[in-house]
CSV table of C-alpha atoms and ligand atoms in Angstrom, one decimal:
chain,number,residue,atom,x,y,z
A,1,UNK,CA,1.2,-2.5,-66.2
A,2,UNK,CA,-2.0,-1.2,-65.6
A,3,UNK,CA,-3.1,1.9,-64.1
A,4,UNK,CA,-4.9,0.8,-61.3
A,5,UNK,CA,-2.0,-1.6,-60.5
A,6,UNK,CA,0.6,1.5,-60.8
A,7,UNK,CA,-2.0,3.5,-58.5
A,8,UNK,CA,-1.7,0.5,-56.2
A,9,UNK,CA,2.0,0.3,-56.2
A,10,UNK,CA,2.6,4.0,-55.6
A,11,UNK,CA,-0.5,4.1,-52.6
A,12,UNK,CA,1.5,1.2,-50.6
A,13,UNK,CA,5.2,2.8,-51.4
A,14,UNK,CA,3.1,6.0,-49.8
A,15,UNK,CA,2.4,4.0,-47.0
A,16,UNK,CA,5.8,2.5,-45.9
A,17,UNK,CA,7.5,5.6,-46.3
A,18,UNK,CA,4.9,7.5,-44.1
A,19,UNK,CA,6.8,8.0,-40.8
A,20,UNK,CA,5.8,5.4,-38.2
A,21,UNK,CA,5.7,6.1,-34.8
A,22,UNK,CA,8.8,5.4,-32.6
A,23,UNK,CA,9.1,2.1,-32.1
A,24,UNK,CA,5.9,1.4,-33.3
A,25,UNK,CA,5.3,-2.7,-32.6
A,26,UNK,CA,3.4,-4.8,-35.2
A,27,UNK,CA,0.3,-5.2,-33.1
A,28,UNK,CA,-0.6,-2.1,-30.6
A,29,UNK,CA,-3.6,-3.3,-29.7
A,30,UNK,CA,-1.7,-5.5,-27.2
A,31,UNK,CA,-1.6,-5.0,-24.0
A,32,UNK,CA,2.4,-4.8,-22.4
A,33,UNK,CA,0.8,-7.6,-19.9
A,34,UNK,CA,-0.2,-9.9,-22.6
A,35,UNK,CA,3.3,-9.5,-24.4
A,36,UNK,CA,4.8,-10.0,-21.0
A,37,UNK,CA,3.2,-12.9,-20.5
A,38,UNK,CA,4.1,-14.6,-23.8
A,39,UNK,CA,7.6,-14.6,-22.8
A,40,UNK,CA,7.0,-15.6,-19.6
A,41,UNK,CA,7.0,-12.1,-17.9
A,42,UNK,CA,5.1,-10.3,-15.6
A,43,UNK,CA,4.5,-6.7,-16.2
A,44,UNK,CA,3.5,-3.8,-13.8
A,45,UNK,CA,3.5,-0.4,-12.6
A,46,UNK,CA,3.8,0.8,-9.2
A,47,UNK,CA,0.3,2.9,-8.1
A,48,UNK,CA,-1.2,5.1,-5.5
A,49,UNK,CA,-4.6,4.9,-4.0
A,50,UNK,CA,-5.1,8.3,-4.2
A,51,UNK,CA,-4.8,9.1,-8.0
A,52,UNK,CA,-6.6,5.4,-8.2
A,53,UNK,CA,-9.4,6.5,-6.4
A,54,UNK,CA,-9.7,10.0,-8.0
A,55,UNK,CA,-8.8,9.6,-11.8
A,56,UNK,CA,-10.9,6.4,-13.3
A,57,UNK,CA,-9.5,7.3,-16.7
A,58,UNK,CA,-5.9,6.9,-15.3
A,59,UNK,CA,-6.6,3.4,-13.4
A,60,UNK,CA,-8.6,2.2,-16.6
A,61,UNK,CA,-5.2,2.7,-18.7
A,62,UNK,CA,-3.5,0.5,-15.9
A,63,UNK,CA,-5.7,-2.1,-15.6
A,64,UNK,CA,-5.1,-1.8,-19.0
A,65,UNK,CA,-2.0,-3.2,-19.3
A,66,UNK,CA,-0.7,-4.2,-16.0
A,67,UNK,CA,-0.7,-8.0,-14.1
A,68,UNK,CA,0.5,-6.7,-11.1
A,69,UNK,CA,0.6,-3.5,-8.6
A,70,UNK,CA,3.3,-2.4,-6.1
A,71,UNK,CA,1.8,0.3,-4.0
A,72,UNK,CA,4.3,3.8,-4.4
A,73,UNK,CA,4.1,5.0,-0.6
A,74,UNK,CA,0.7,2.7,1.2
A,75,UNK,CA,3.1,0.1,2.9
A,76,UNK,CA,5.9,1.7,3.9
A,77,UNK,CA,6.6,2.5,7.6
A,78,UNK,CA,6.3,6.0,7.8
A,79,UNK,CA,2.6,5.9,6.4
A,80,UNK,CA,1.5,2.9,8.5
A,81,UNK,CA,2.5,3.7,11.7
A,82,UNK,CA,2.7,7.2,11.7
A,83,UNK,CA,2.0,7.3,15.3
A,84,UNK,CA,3.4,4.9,17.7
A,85,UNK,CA,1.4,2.4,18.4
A,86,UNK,CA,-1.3,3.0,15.9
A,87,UNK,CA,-1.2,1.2,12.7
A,88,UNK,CA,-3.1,2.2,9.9
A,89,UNK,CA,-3.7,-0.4,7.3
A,90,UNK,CA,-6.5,1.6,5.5
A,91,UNK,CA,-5.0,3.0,2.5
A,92,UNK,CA,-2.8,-0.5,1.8
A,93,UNK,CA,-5.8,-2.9,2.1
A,94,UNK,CA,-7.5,-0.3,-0.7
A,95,UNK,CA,-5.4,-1.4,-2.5
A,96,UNK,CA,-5.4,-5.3,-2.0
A,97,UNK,CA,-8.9,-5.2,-2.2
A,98,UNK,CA,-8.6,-2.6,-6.1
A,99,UNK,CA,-6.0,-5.6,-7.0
A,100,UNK,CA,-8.0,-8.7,-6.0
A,101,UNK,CA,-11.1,-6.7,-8.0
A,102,UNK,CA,-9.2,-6.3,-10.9
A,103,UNK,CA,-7.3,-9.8,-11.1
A,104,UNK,CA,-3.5,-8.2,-10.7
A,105,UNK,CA,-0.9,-9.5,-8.5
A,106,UNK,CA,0.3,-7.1,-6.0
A,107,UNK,CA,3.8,-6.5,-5.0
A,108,UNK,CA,5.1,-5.5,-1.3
A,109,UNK,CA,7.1,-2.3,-0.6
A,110,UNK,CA,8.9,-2.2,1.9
A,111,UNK,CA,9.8,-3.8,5.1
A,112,UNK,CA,13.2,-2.6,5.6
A,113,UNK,CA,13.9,0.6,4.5
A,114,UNK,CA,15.8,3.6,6.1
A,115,UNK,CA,13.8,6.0,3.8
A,116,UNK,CA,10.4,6.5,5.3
A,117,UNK,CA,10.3,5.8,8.8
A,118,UNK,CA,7.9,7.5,10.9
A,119,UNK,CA,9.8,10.4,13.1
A,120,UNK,CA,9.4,9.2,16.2
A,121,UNK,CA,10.7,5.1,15.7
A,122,UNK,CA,14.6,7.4,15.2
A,123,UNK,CA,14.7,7.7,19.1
A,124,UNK,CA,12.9,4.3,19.5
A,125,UNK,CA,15.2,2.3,17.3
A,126,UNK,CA,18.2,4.0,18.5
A,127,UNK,CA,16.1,3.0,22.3
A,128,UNK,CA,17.1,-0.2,24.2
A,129,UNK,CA,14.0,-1.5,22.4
A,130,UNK,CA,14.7,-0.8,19.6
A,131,UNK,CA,15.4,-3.8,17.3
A,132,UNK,CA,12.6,-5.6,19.3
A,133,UNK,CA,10.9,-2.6,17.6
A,134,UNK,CA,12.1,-2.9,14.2
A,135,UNK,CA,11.3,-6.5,14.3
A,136,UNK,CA,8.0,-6.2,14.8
A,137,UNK,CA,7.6,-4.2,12.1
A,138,UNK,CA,8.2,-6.4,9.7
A,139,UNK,CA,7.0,-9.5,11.2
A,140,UNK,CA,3.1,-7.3,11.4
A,141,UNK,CA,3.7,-5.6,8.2
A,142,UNK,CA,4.4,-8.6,6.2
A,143,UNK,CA,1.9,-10.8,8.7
A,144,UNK,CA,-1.3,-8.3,7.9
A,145,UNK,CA,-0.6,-9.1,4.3
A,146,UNK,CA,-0.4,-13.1,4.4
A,147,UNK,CA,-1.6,-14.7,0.9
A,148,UNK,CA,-2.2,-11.9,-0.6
A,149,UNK,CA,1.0,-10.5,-2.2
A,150,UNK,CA,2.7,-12.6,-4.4
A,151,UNK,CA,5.9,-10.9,-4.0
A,152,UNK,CA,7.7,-8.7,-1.1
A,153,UNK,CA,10.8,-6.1,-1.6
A,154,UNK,CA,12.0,-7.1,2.0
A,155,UNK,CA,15.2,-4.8,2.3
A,156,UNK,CA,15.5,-2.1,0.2
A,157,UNK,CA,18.7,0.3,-0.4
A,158,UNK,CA,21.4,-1.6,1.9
A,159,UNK,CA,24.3,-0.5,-0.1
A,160,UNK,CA,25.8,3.0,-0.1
A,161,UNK,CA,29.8,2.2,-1.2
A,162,UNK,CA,30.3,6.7,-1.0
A,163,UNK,CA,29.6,5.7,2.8
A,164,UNK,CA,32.8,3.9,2.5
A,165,UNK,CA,31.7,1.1,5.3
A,166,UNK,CA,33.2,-2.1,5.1
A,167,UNK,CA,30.8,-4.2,2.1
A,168,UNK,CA,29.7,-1.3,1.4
A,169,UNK,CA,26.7,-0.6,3.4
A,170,UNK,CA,25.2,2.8,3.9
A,171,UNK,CA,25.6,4.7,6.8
A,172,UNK,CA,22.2,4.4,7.4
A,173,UNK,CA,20.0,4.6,10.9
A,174,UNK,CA,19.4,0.7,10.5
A,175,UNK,CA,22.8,0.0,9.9
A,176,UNK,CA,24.2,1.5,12.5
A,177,UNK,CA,22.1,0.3,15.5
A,178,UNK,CA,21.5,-3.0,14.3
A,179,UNK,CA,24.7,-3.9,11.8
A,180,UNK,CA,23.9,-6.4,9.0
A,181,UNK,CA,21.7,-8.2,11.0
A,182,UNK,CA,19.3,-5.6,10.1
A,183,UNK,CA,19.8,-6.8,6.4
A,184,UNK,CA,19.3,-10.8,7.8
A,185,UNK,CA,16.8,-11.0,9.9
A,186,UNK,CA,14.2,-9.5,8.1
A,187,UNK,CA,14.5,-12.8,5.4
A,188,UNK,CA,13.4,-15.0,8.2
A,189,UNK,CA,10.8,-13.2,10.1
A,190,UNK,CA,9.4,-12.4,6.1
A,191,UNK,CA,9.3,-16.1,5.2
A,192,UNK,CA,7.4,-17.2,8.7
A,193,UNK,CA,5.3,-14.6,8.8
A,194,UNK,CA,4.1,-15.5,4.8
A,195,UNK,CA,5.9,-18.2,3.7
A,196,UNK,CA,4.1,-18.0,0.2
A,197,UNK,CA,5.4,-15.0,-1.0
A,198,UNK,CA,8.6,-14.1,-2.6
A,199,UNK,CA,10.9,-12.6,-0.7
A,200,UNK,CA,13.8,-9.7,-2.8
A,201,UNK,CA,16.5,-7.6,-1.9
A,202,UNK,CA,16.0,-4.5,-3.6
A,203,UNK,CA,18.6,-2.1,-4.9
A,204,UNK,CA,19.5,0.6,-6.7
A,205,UNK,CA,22.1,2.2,-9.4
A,206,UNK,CA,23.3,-1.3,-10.8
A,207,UNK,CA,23.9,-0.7,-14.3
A,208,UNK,CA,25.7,2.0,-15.6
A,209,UNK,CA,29.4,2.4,-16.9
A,210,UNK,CA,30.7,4.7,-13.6
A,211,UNK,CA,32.2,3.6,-10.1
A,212,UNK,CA,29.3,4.2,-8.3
A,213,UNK,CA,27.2,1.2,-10.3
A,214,UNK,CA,30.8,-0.9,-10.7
A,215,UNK,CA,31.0,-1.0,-6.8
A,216,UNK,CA,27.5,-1.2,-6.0
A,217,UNK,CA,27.2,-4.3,-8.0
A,218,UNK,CA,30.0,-5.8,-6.4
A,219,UNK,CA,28.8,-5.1,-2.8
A,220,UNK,CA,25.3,-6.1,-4.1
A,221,UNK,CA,26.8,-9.5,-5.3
A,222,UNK,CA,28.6,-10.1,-2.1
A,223,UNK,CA,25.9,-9.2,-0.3
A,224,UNK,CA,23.4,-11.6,-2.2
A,225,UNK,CA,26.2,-14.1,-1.5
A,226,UNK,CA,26.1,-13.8,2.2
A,227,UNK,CA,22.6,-13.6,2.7
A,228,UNK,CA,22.9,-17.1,0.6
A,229,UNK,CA,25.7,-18.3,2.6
A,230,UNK,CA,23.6,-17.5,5.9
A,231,UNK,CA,20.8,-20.1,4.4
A,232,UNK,CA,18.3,-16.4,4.5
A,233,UNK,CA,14.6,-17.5,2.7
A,234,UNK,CA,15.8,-15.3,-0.5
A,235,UNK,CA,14.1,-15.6,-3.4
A,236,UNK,CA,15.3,-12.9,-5.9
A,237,UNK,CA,17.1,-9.6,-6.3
A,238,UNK,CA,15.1,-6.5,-7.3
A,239,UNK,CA,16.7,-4.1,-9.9
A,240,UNK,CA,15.2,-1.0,-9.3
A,241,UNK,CA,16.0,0.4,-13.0
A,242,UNK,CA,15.4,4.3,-12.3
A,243,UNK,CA,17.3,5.1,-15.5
A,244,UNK,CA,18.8,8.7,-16.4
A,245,UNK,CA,18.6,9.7,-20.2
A,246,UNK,CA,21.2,11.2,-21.4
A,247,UNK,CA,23.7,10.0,-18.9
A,248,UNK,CA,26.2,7.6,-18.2
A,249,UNK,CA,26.5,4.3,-20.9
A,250,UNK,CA,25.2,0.7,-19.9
A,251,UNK,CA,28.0,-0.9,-18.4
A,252,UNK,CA,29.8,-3.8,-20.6
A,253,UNK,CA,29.7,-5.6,-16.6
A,254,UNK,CA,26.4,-5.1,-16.5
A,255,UNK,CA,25.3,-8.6,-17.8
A,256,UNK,CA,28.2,-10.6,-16.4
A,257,UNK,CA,26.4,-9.2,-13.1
A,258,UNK,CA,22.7,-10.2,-13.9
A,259,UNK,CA,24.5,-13.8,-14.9
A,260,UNK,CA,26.1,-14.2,-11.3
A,261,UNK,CA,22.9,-13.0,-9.7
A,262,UNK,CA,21.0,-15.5,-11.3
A,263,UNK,CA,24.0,-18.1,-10.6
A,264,UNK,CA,23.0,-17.9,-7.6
A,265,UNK,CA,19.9,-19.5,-8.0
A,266,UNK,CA,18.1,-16.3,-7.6
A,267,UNK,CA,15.1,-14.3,-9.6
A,268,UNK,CA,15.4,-11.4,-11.1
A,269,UNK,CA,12.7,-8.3,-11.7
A,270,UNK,CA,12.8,-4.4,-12.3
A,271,UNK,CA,11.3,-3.3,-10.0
A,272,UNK,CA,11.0,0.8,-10.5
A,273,UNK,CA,11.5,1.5,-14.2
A,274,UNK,CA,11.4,5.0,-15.1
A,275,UNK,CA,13.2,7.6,-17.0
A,276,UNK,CA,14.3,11.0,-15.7
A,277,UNK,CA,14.8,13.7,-18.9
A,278,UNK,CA,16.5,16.1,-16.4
A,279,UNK,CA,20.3,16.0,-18.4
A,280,UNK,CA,18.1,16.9,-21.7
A,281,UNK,CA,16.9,19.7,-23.5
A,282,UNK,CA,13.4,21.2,-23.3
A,283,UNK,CA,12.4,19.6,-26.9
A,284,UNK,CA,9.5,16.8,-25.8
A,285,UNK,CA,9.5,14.6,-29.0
A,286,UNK,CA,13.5,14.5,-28.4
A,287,UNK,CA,13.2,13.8,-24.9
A,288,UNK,CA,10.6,10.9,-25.3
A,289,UNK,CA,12.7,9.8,-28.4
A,290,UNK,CA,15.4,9.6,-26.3
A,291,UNK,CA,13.9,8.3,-23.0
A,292,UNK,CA,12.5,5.3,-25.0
A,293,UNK,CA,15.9,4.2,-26.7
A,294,UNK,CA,17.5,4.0,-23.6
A,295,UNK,CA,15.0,2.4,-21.6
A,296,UNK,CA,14.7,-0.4,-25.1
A,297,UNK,CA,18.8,0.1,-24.6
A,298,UNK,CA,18.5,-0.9,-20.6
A,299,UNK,CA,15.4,-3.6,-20.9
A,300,UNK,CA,16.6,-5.6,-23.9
A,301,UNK,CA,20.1,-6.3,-22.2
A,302,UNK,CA,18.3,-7.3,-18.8
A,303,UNK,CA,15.5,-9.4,-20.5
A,304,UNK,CA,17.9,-11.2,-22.4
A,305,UNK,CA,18.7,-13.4,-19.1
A,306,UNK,CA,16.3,-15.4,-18.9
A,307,UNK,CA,16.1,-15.2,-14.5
A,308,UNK,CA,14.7,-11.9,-14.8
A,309,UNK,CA,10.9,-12.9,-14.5
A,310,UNK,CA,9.0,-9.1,-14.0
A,311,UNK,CA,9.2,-5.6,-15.2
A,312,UNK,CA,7.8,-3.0,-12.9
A,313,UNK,CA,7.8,0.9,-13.8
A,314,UNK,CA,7.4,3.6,-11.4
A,315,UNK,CA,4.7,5.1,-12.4
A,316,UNK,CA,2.0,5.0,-14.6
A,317,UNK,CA,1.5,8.4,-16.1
A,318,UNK,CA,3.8,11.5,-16.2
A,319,UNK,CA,0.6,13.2,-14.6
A,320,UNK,CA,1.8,11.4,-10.9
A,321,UNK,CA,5.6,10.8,-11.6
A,322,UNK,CA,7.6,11.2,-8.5
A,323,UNK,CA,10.1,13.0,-10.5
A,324,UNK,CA,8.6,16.4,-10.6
A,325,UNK,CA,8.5,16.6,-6.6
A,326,UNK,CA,11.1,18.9,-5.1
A,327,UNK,CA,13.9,17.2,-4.9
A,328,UNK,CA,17.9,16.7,-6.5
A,329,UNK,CA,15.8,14.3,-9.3
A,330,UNK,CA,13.8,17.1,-10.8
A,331,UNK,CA,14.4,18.9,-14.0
A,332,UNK,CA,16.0,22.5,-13.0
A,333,UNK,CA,14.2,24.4,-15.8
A,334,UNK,CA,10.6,24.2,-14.1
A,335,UNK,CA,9.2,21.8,-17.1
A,336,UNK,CA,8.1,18.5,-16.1
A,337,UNK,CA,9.8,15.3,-16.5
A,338,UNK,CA,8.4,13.0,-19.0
A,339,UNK,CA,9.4,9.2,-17.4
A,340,UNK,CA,7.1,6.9,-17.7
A,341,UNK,CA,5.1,4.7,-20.7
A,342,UNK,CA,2.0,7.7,-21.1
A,343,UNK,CA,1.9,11.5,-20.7
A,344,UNK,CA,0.2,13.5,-18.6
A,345,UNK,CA,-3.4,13.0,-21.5
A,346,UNK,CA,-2.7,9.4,-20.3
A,347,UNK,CA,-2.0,8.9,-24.0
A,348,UNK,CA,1.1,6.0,-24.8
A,349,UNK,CA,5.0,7.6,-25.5
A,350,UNK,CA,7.7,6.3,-27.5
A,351,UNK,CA,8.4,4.7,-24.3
A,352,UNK,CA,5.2,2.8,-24.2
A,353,UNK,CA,6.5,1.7,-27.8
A,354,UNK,CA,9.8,0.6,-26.4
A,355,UNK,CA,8.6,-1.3,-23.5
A,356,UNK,CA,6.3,-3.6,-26.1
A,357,UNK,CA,9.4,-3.9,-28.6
A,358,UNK,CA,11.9,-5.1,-25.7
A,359,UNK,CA,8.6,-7.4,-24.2
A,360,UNK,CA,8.2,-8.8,-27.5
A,361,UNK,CA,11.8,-9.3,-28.1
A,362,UNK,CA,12.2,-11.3,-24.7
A,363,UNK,CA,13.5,-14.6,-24.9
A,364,UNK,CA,10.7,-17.2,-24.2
A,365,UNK,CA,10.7,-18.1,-20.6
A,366,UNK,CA,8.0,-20.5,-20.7
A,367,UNK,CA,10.4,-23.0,-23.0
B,401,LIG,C1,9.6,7.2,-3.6
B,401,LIG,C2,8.2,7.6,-3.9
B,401,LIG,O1,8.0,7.4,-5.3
B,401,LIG,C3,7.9,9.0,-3.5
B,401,LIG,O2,6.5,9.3,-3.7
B,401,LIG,C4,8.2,9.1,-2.0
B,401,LIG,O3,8.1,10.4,-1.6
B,401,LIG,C5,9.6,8.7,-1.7
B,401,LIG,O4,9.8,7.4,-2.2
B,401,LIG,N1,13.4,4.0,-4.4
B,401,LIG,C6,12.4,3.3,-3.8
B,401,LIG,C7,11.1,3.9,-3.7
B,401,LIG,O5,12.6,2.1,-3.4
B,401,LIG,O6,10.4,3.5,-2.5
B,401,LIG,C8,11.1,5.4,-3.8
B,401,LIG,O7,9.8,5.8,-3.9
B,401,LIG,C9,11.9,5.8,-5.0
B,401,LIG,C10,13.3,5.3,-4.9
């Protein structure tokens, strides 16, 4: 052998054994849209206006690699009617007019929701008006945005089984002036008021190996059932995928449950991927090691069935996660979450890594 060759031998041995970066995908240059779409897939992120509008290095990296936009907070009821009678559209048609720019689909969130309503429609709904009220909501909401959104979380968070109500519906405002019509109605009014877009029920907590996830996908299932039964305009189920490193395992159920869903005839999309660090130690590289295996863990199980048609994270950027608000999902030891595909440089995780690997892994959609 010569010595050049030998030289050679030992320089490419130097090379494999080099460590590679965690789940390092044979062509990064790729974009996690393109590698979606090769399967089939359509990938996203959910966004605000304001970091949009402020931080061009942060919407370059989504444009970057997303197809499609759901806005974090800019249609929801609380911020578009925050006084009676006054509907402010502003900040939401920013951001059809930033998508429609850019080429990207945009997704709509939400018409239904207990979680953001503007104080004063809890005496109004609980009024003699009040689902007259409610109604109108949605049918202006999902009206204002006609032919523009390709998709539309309709109802979101309907199921609460701690509440203990029968099929497990939360105890919520909505629920209990307006029963399960609440969950109904909002299908039709959706459908006639833009009948091109695709209407979801969107949920939480459907995957893990505990009885709060074992009951919720039953009562999610009957519920999807119903709203069948009842001939509702659905088009899909929306899994909202905010994951917990370091916590409970992925339920065996779990893809019996995606199977039944799409049994019914229904699509499938995650709709808020992220990962919350909180149960883990302070170490970073450990907590993004870890946050990427399980979200590869959680995605590679749900892309396997073929119905589900879109991944969207929550997020973007640890720099804007909601995980670092105040609130029961923070980390209690004052350091910031790290949840979502790039860090607060904007510069790609592990996670990033992990999202390509599962994309590319996908079954083929298209055949
Ligand atoms: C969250 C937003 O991210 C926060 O900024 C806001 O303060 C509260 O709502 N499930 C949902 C989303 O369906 O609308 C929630 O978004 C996160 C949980």
């Amino acid at each position: 052998m010569t010595l050049d060759r030998r030289n050679f031998i030992k320089g490419a041995l130097a090379v494999t054994m080099l460590p590679q970066p965690a789940h390092a995908g044979a062509d990064d240059a790729l974009p996690l849209k393109t590698r979606a779409a090769r399967r089939g897939i359509v990938f996203g992120t959910a966004v605000r206006r304001s970091a949009l509008e402020k931080d061009p290095d942060y919407a370059r990296a989504v444009i970057r690699d997303c197809a499609i936009l759901v806005p974090e907070v800019e249609m929801k009821w609380g911020v578009i009617e925050r006084t009676r009678g006054v509907r402010d559209y502003a900040a939401a048609d920013w951001l059809v007019t930033f998508a429609a720019k850019h080429g990207l689909a945009l997704r709509g969130h939400t018409a239904a929701w207990h979680g953001n309503l503007p104080p004063w429609a809890k005496d109004a709904l609980r009024g003699p008006d009040g689902k007259a009220i409610f109604d109108h909501h949605v049918r202006d909401l999902i009206g204002h945005f006609a032919g523009k959104l390709s998709d539309w979380d309709v109802v979101n968070e309907a199921i609460f089984p701690g509440n203990r109500l029968p099929g497990g519906f939360g105890n919520t405002i909505l629920y209990q002036q307006f029963g399960r019509s609440y969950v109904i109605d909002p299908f039709f009014i959706a459908r006639q008021a833009d009948p091109k877009a695709l209407l979801f029920y969107n949920d939480a907590k459907l995957y893990y190996d505990d009885s709060d996830h074992a009951a919720r996908r039953r009562h999610v299932l009957a519920l999807l059932e119903w709203l069948k039964a009842g001939e509702a305009p659905l088009d899909g189920l929306g899994i909202q995928g905010h994951l917990d490193a370091g916590g409970p395992k992925i339920s065996p159920d779990y893809r019996a449950f995606l199977k039944d869903v799409a049994g019914l005839g229904l699509k499938i999309t995650v709709t808020e991927l992220d990962v919350n660090d909180r149960l883990l130690g302070p170490d970073a590289a450990q907590r993004d090691r870890a946050v990427a295996d399980h979200a590869k863990e959680f995605l590679d199980i749900t892309l396997d069935e073929r119905a589900v048609g879109g991944v969207l994270t929550w997020g973007w950027s640890d720099r804007y996660t909601w995980l670092n608000g105040a609130h029961k999902w923070a980390r209690t030891d004052g350091l910031r979450n790290r949840a979502l595909p790039l860090d607060e440089q904007n510069r790609r995780k592990p996670l990033w890594h992990a999202i390509a690997a599962a994309l590319d892994g996908a079954p083929d959609r298209r055949t």
